[in-house]
CSV table of C-alpha atoms in Angstrom, one decimal:
chain,number,residue,atom,x,y,z
D,1,MET,CA,-27.0,77.4,-46.6
D,2,GLU,CA,-29.6,76.7,-49.2
D,3,LYS,CA,-26.9,76.9,-52.0
D,4,LEU,CA,-24.8,74.4,-50.2
D,5,LYS,CA,-27.7,72.1,-49.8
D,6,ASN,CA,-28.5,72.4,-53.5
D,7,LEU,CA,-24.8,71.7,-54.4
D,8,TRP,CA,-24.9,68.6,-52.2
D,9,ASP,CA,-28.1,67.4,-53.9
D,10,ASP,CA,-27.1,68.3,-57.5
D,11,LYS,CA,-23.3,68.1,-57.8
D,12,LEU,CA,-21.4,64.9,-57.3
D,13,TRP,CA,-18.1,66.6,-57.3
D,14,PHE,CA,-19.2,68.7,-54.3
D,15,LYS,CA,-20.1,65.6,-52.4
D,16,ILE,CA,-16.6,64.1,-53.2
D,17,LEU,CA,-15.0,67.3,-52.2
D,18,VAL,CA,-16.8,67.5,-48.9
D,19,ILE,CA,-16.0,63.8,-48.1
D,20,VAL,CA,-12.3,64.4,-48.9
D,21,VAL,CA,-12.2,67.5,-46.8
D,22,ILE,CA,-13.8,65.7,-43.9
D,23,LEU,CA,-11.4,62.8,-44.2
D,24,ALA,CA,-8.4,65.1,-44.4
D,25,LEU,CA,-9.6,67.0,-41.3
D,26,SER,CA,-10.2,63.6,-39.6
D,27,TYR,CA,-6.6,62.6,-40.5
D,28,TRP,CA,-5.1,65.8,-39.0
D,29,PHE,CA,-7.5,66.1,-36.0
D,30,GLY,CA,-7.9,62.5,-35.1
D,31,ILE,CA,-9.1,62.9,-31.6
D,32,ILE,CA,-11.9,65.2,-32.8
D,33,ALA,CA,-12.8,62.8,-35.5
D,34,ILE,CA,-13.0,59.9,-33.1
D,35,LEU,CA,-15.2,62.0,-30.8
D,36,LEU,CA,-17.5,62.9,-33.7
D,37,GLY,CA,-17.6,59.3,-34.8
D,38,PHE,CA,-18.8,58.2,-31.3
D,39,ILE,CA,-21.4,61.0,-31.3
D,40,LEU,CA,-22.6,59.7,-34.7
D,41,PHE,CA,-22.8,56.1,-33.3
D,42,ILE,CA,-25.0,57.3,-30.5
D,43,TYR,CA,-27.1,59.3,-32.9
D,44,ALA,CA,-27.5,56.1,-35.0
D,45,ILE,CA,-28.8,54.2,-32.0
D,46,VAL,CA,-31.2,57.0,-31.2
D,47,THR,CA,-32.4,57.0,-34.9
D,48,VAL,CA,-33.0,53.2,-34.8
D,49,ILE,CA,-35.0,53.6,-31.6
D,50,ARG,CA,-37.1,56.4,-33.1
D,51,LYS,CA,-37.7,54.7,-36.4
D,52,TYR,CA,-38.4,51.1,-35.3
D,53,ILE,CA,-39.8,51.5,-31.8
D,54,PHE,CA,-41.5,54.8,-31.8
D,55,LYS,CA,-42.3,54.7,-35.5
D,56,LYS,CA,-41.2,58.2,-36.2
D,57,ASN,CA,-39.6,59.5,-39.4
D,58,THR,CA,-35.9,60.4,-39.3
D,59,ARG,CA,-34.0,63.0,-41.3
D,60,PHE,CA,-30.9,60.8,-42.0
D,61,LYS,CA,-30.7,57.2,-42.9
D,62,VAL,CA,-29.1,54.9,-40.3
D,63,ARG,CA,-26.7,53.3,-42.8
D,64,TYR,CA,-25.3,56.6,-43.8
D,65,ILE,CA,-24.8,57.6,-40.1
D,66,LEU,CA,-23.0,54.3,-39.4
D,67,LEU,CA,-20.8,54.6,-42.5
D,68,SER,CA,-19.9,58.1,-41.3
D,69,PHE,CA,-19.1,56.8,-37.8
D,70,LEU,CA,-16.8,54.1,-39.3
D,71,ALA,CA,-15.1,56.5,-41.7
D,72,LEU,CA,-14.4,59.1,-39.0
D,73,THR,CA,-13.3,56.6,-36.4
D,74,ILE,CA,-10.9,54.7,-38.8
D,75,MET,CA,-9.5,57.8,-40.4
D,76,GLY,CA,-9.2,59.6,-37.1
D,77,GLY,CA,-7.5,56.7,-35.4
D,78,TYR,CA,-5.1,56.3,-38.3
D,79,GLY,CA,-4.4,60.0,-38.6
D,80,TYR,CA,-3.8,60.3,-34.9
D,81,ALA,CA,-1.4,57.4,-35.0
D,82,GLN,CA,0.5,58.9,-37.9
D,83,THR,CA,0.7,62.5,-36.6
D,84,HIS,CA,1.3,61.6,-32.9
D,85,PRO,CA,3.7,58.6,-32.9
D,86,GLU,CA,5.2,59.5,-29.5
D,87,GLU,CA,1.9,59.6,-27.8
D,88,MET,CA,0.8,56.4,-29.6
D,89,GLU,CA,4.1,54.8,-28.4
D,90,GLN,CA,3.5,56.0,-24.9
D,91,SER,CA,-0.1,54.8,-25.1
D,92,ARG,CA,1.1,51.5,-26.3
D,93,ILE,CA,3.7,51.4,-23.5
D,94,ARG,CA,1.0,52.4,-21.0
D,95,GLN,CA,-1.2,49.7,-22.4
D,96,GLN,CA,1.6,47.1,-22.1
D,97,GLU,CA,2.4,48.3,-18.6
D,98,THR,CA,-1.3,48.2,-17.7
D,99,LYS,CA,-1.6,44.7,-19.3
D,100,LYS,CA,1.6,43.6,-17.5
D,101,ALA,CA,0.3,45.1,-14.2
D,102,ALA,CA,-3.0,43.3,-14.8
D,103,GLU,CA,-1.2,40.1,-15.5
D,104,THR,CA,1.1,40.6,-12.5
D,105,LYS,CA,-2.0,41.3,-10.4
D,106,LYS,CA,-3.7,38.3,-11.9
D,107,ASP,CA,-0.7,36.1,-11.1
D,108,GLU,CA,-0.5,37.5,-7.6
D,109,ASP,CA,-4.2,36.9,-7.1
D,110,ALA,CA,-3.7,33.4,-8.4
D,111,LYS,CA,-0.8,32.9,-6.0
D,112,ASN,CA,-2.7,34.3,-3.2
D,113,ALA,CA,-5.7,32.2,-4.1
D,114,ALA,CA,-3.4,29.1,-4.3
D,115,LYS,CA,-1.9,30.0,-0.9
D,116,ALA,CA,-5.4,30.6,0.5
D,117,LYS,CA,-6.6,27.3,-0.9
D,118,LYS,CA,-3.4,25.6,0.4
D,119,ALA,CA,-4.0,27.1,3.8
D,120,GLU,CA,-7.7,26.1,3.7
D,121,ASP,CA,-6.7,22.6,2.6
D,122,ALA,CA,-4.1,22.4,5.4
D,123,LYS,CA,-6.8,23.7,7.8
D,124,LYS,CA,-9.3,21.1,6.6
D,125,ALA,CA,-6.6,18.4,6.8
D,126,ALA,CA,-5.6,19.5,10.3
D,127,LYS,CA,-9.3,19.5,11.3
D,128,ALA,CA,-9.9,16.1,9.7
D,129,LYS,CA,-6.7,14.8,11.4
D,130,LYS,CA,-7.9,16.2,14.7
D,131,ALA,CA,-11.3,14.6,14.3
D,132,GLU,CA,-9.6,11.3,13.3
D,133,ASP,CA,-7.3,11.5,16.3
D,134,ALA,CA,-10.3,12.2,18.6
D,135,LYS,CA,-12.1,9.3,17.0
D,136,LYS,CA,-9.1,7.0,17.5
D,137,ALA,CA,-8.7,8.3,21.1
D,138,GLU,CA,-12.4,7.6,21.8
D,139,ALA,CA,-12.1,4.1,20.2
D,140,THR,CA,-8.9,3.5,22.3
D,141,LYS,CA,-10.7,4.8,25.4
D,142,GLN,CA,-13.7,2.5,24.7
D,143,ALA,CA,-11.4,-0.4,24.0
D,144,GLU,CA,-9.5,0.3,27.3
D,145,ALA,CA,-12.8,0.5,29.2
D,146,ALA,CA,-14.0,-2.7,27.6
D,147,ARG,CA,-10.6,-4.4,28.5
D,148,GLN,CA,-10.8,-3.1,32.0
D,149,ALA,CA,-14.4,-4.3,32.3
D,150,GLU,CA,-13.4,-7.7,30.9
D,151,ALA,CA,-10.5,-7.8,33.3
D,152,ALA,CA,-12.8,-6.9,36.2
D,153,LYS,CA,-15.2,-9.5,35.1
D,154,GLN,CA,-12.5,-12.1,34.8
D,155,ALA,CA,-11.1,-11.0,38.2
D,156,GLU,CA,-14.6,-11.3,39.7
D,157,ALA,CA,-15.1,-14.7,38.1
D,158,ALA,CA,-11.6,-15.8,39.4
D,159,LYS,CA,-12.5,-14.4,42.9
D,160,GLN,CA,-15.8,-16.3,42.9
D,161,ALA,CA,-14.0,-19.5,41.6
D,162,GLU,CA,-11.4,-19.1,44.3
D,163,ALA,CA,-14.1,-18.5,46.9
D,164,ALA,CA,-15.9,-21.6,45.7
D,165,LYS,CA,-12.6,-23.5,45.7
D,166,GLN,CA,-11.9,-22.4,49.2
D,167,ALA,CA,-15.5,-23.2,50.3
D,168,GLU,CA,-15.1,-26.7,48.7
D,169,ALA,CA,-11.7,-27.1,50.4
D,170,ALA,CA,-13.2,-26.0,53.7
D,171,LYS,CA,-16.1,-28.4,53.1
D,172,GLN,CA,-13.7,-31.2,52.3
D,173,ALA,CA,-11.5,-30.2,55.3
D,174,GLU,CA,-14.5,-30.2,57.5
D,175,ALA,CA,-15.6,-33.5,56.1
D,176,ALA,CA,-12.1,-34.9,56.6
D,177,LYS,CA,-12.0,-33.5,60.1
D,178,GLN,CA,-15.4,-35.1,60.9
D,179,ALA,CA,-14.2,-38.3,59.3
D,180,GLU,CA,-11.0,-38.1,61.3
D,181,ALA,CA,-13.0,-37.4,64.4
D,182,ALA,CA,-15.3,-40.3,63.7
D,183,LYS,CA,-12.2,-42.5,63.0
D,184,GLN,CA,-10.6,-41.4,66.3
D,185,ALA,CA,-13.8,-41.9,68.1
D,186,GLU,CA,-14.1,-45.4,66.5
D,187,VAL,CA,-10.4,-46.0,67.4
D,188,ALA,CA,-11.1,-44.8,71.0
D,189,ARG,CA,-14.2,-46.9,71.1
D,190,GLN,CA,-12.3,-49.9,69.9
D,191,ALA,CA,-9.4,-49.2,72.2
D,192,GLU,CA,-11.9,-48.8,75.1
D,193,ALA,CA,-13.6,-52.0,74.1
D,194,ALA,CA,-10.2,-53.7,73.8
D,195,LYS,CA,-9.2,-52.3,77.2
D,196,GLN,CA,-12.5,-53.4,78.7
D,197,ALA,CA,-12.0,-56.8,77.1
D,198,GLU,CA,-8.4,-57.0,78.3
D,199,ALA,CA,-9.6,-55.9,81.8
D,200,ALA,CA,-12.3,-58.5,81.7
D,201,ARG,CA,-9.8,-61.1,80.5
D,202,GLN,CA,-7.3,-60.1,83.2
D,203,ALA,CA,-10.1,-60.1,85.8
D,204,GLU,CA,-11.1,-63.5,84.6
D,205,ALA,CA,-7.5,-64.6,84.6
D,206,ALA,CA,-7.0,-63.2,88.0
D,207,ALA,CA,-10.1,-64.9,89.2
D,208,GLN,CA,-8.9,-68.1,87.6
D,209,THR,CA,-5.4,-67.6,89.1
D,210,GLU,CA,-6.9,-66.7,92.4
D,211,GLN,CA,-9.0,-69.8,92.2
D,212,ASN,CA,-5.9,-71.9,91.2
D,213,GLY,CA,-3.9,-70.2,93.9
D,214,ASN,CA,-6.4,-71.0,96.5
D,215,SER,CA,-6.3,-74.7,95.4
D,216,SER,CA,-2.5,-74.9,95.5
D,217,GLY,CA,-2.1,-73.1,98.9
D,218,TYR,CA,-0.6,-69.9,97.4
D,219,THR,CA,-2.3,-66.6,98.1
D,220,ARG,CA,-1.9,-63.2,96.5
D,221,ASP,CA,-1.9,-59.9,98.4
D,222,ALA,CA,-3.1,-56.5,97.3
D,223,ASN,CA,0.3,-55.6,95.9
D,224,GLY,CA,0.2,-58.7,93.5
D,225,ARG,CA,2.8,-60.7,95.5
D,226,TRP,CA,2.3,-64.4,96.0
D,227,HIS,CA,2.7,-66.0,99.5
D,228,ARG,CA,3.0,-69.6,100.6
D,229,SER,CA,0.5,-71.1,102.8
D,230,ASN,CA,2.7,-70.3,105.8
D,231,GLY,CA,2.7,-66.6,104.8
D,232,GLN,CA,6.2,-66.4,103.4
D,233,PHE,CA,6.8,-64.9,100.0
D,234,ALA,CA,6.9,-67.3,97.1
D,235,SER,CA,9.4,-67.0,94.2
D,236,LYS,CA,8.6,-66.7,90.6
D,237,LYS,CA,9.9,-70.2,89.9
D,238,GLU,CA,7.5,-71.6,92.5
D,239,ILE,CA,4.6,-69.6,91.1
D,240,ALA,CA,5.4,-70.7,87.5
D,241,ALA,CA,5.8,-74.3,88.6
D,242,ALA,CA,2.4,-74.1,90.3
D,243,GLY,CA,0.9,-72.9,87.0
D,244,LEU,CA,0.1,-69.4,88.3
D,245,VAL,CA,0.7,-66.0,86.7
D,246,TRP,CA,3.2,-63.7,88.4
């Protein structure tokens, strides 16, 4: 082991030989090379933490470890691709199928999300329409209540106006009735006065006629018939000629 270390330190050709052998092995055993490359990458991270955080000396330099990681990974990946084309093709097909499935799932999720959004929008629209219809129904109800209240108010006003009109008509009818009664009373009074005057005139005329009859010899019985002085009935011509009233 000590001889190999001395050869590594002193002989450049040995270093080149070792590097070529490692690269060749990485080419033929790609999976192992890639695995070793990731192990070296993890070791590089641990080395950085030990050196710069815990301030401890490390056996290998970080840049050499990273270069080894890159070399093993690149050579291993290239070698595996060249020595296992069927598996690489299958891997590529699986990746495409996985990508296609992911895209299909993504499209399906997008469609489902669109459908869900559409359903949610429809639900919101239906809810908004329901609220708007309820608002319109309430406004219509309030307008109908206001209209009915106004109609009731107008009906009450019309009723009161009709009652006032009927009361005024009744008052006017009563006044007309009283006026008619007063007029009839006045007419009756005037008729009575005229009757009394006519009776007085007739009485006066009868008295005058009686007086005239007594002076001319003619007398009048209780039945209104005129008699001569000898008791016989007198004719109308005689009474008229005597200036008496039959």
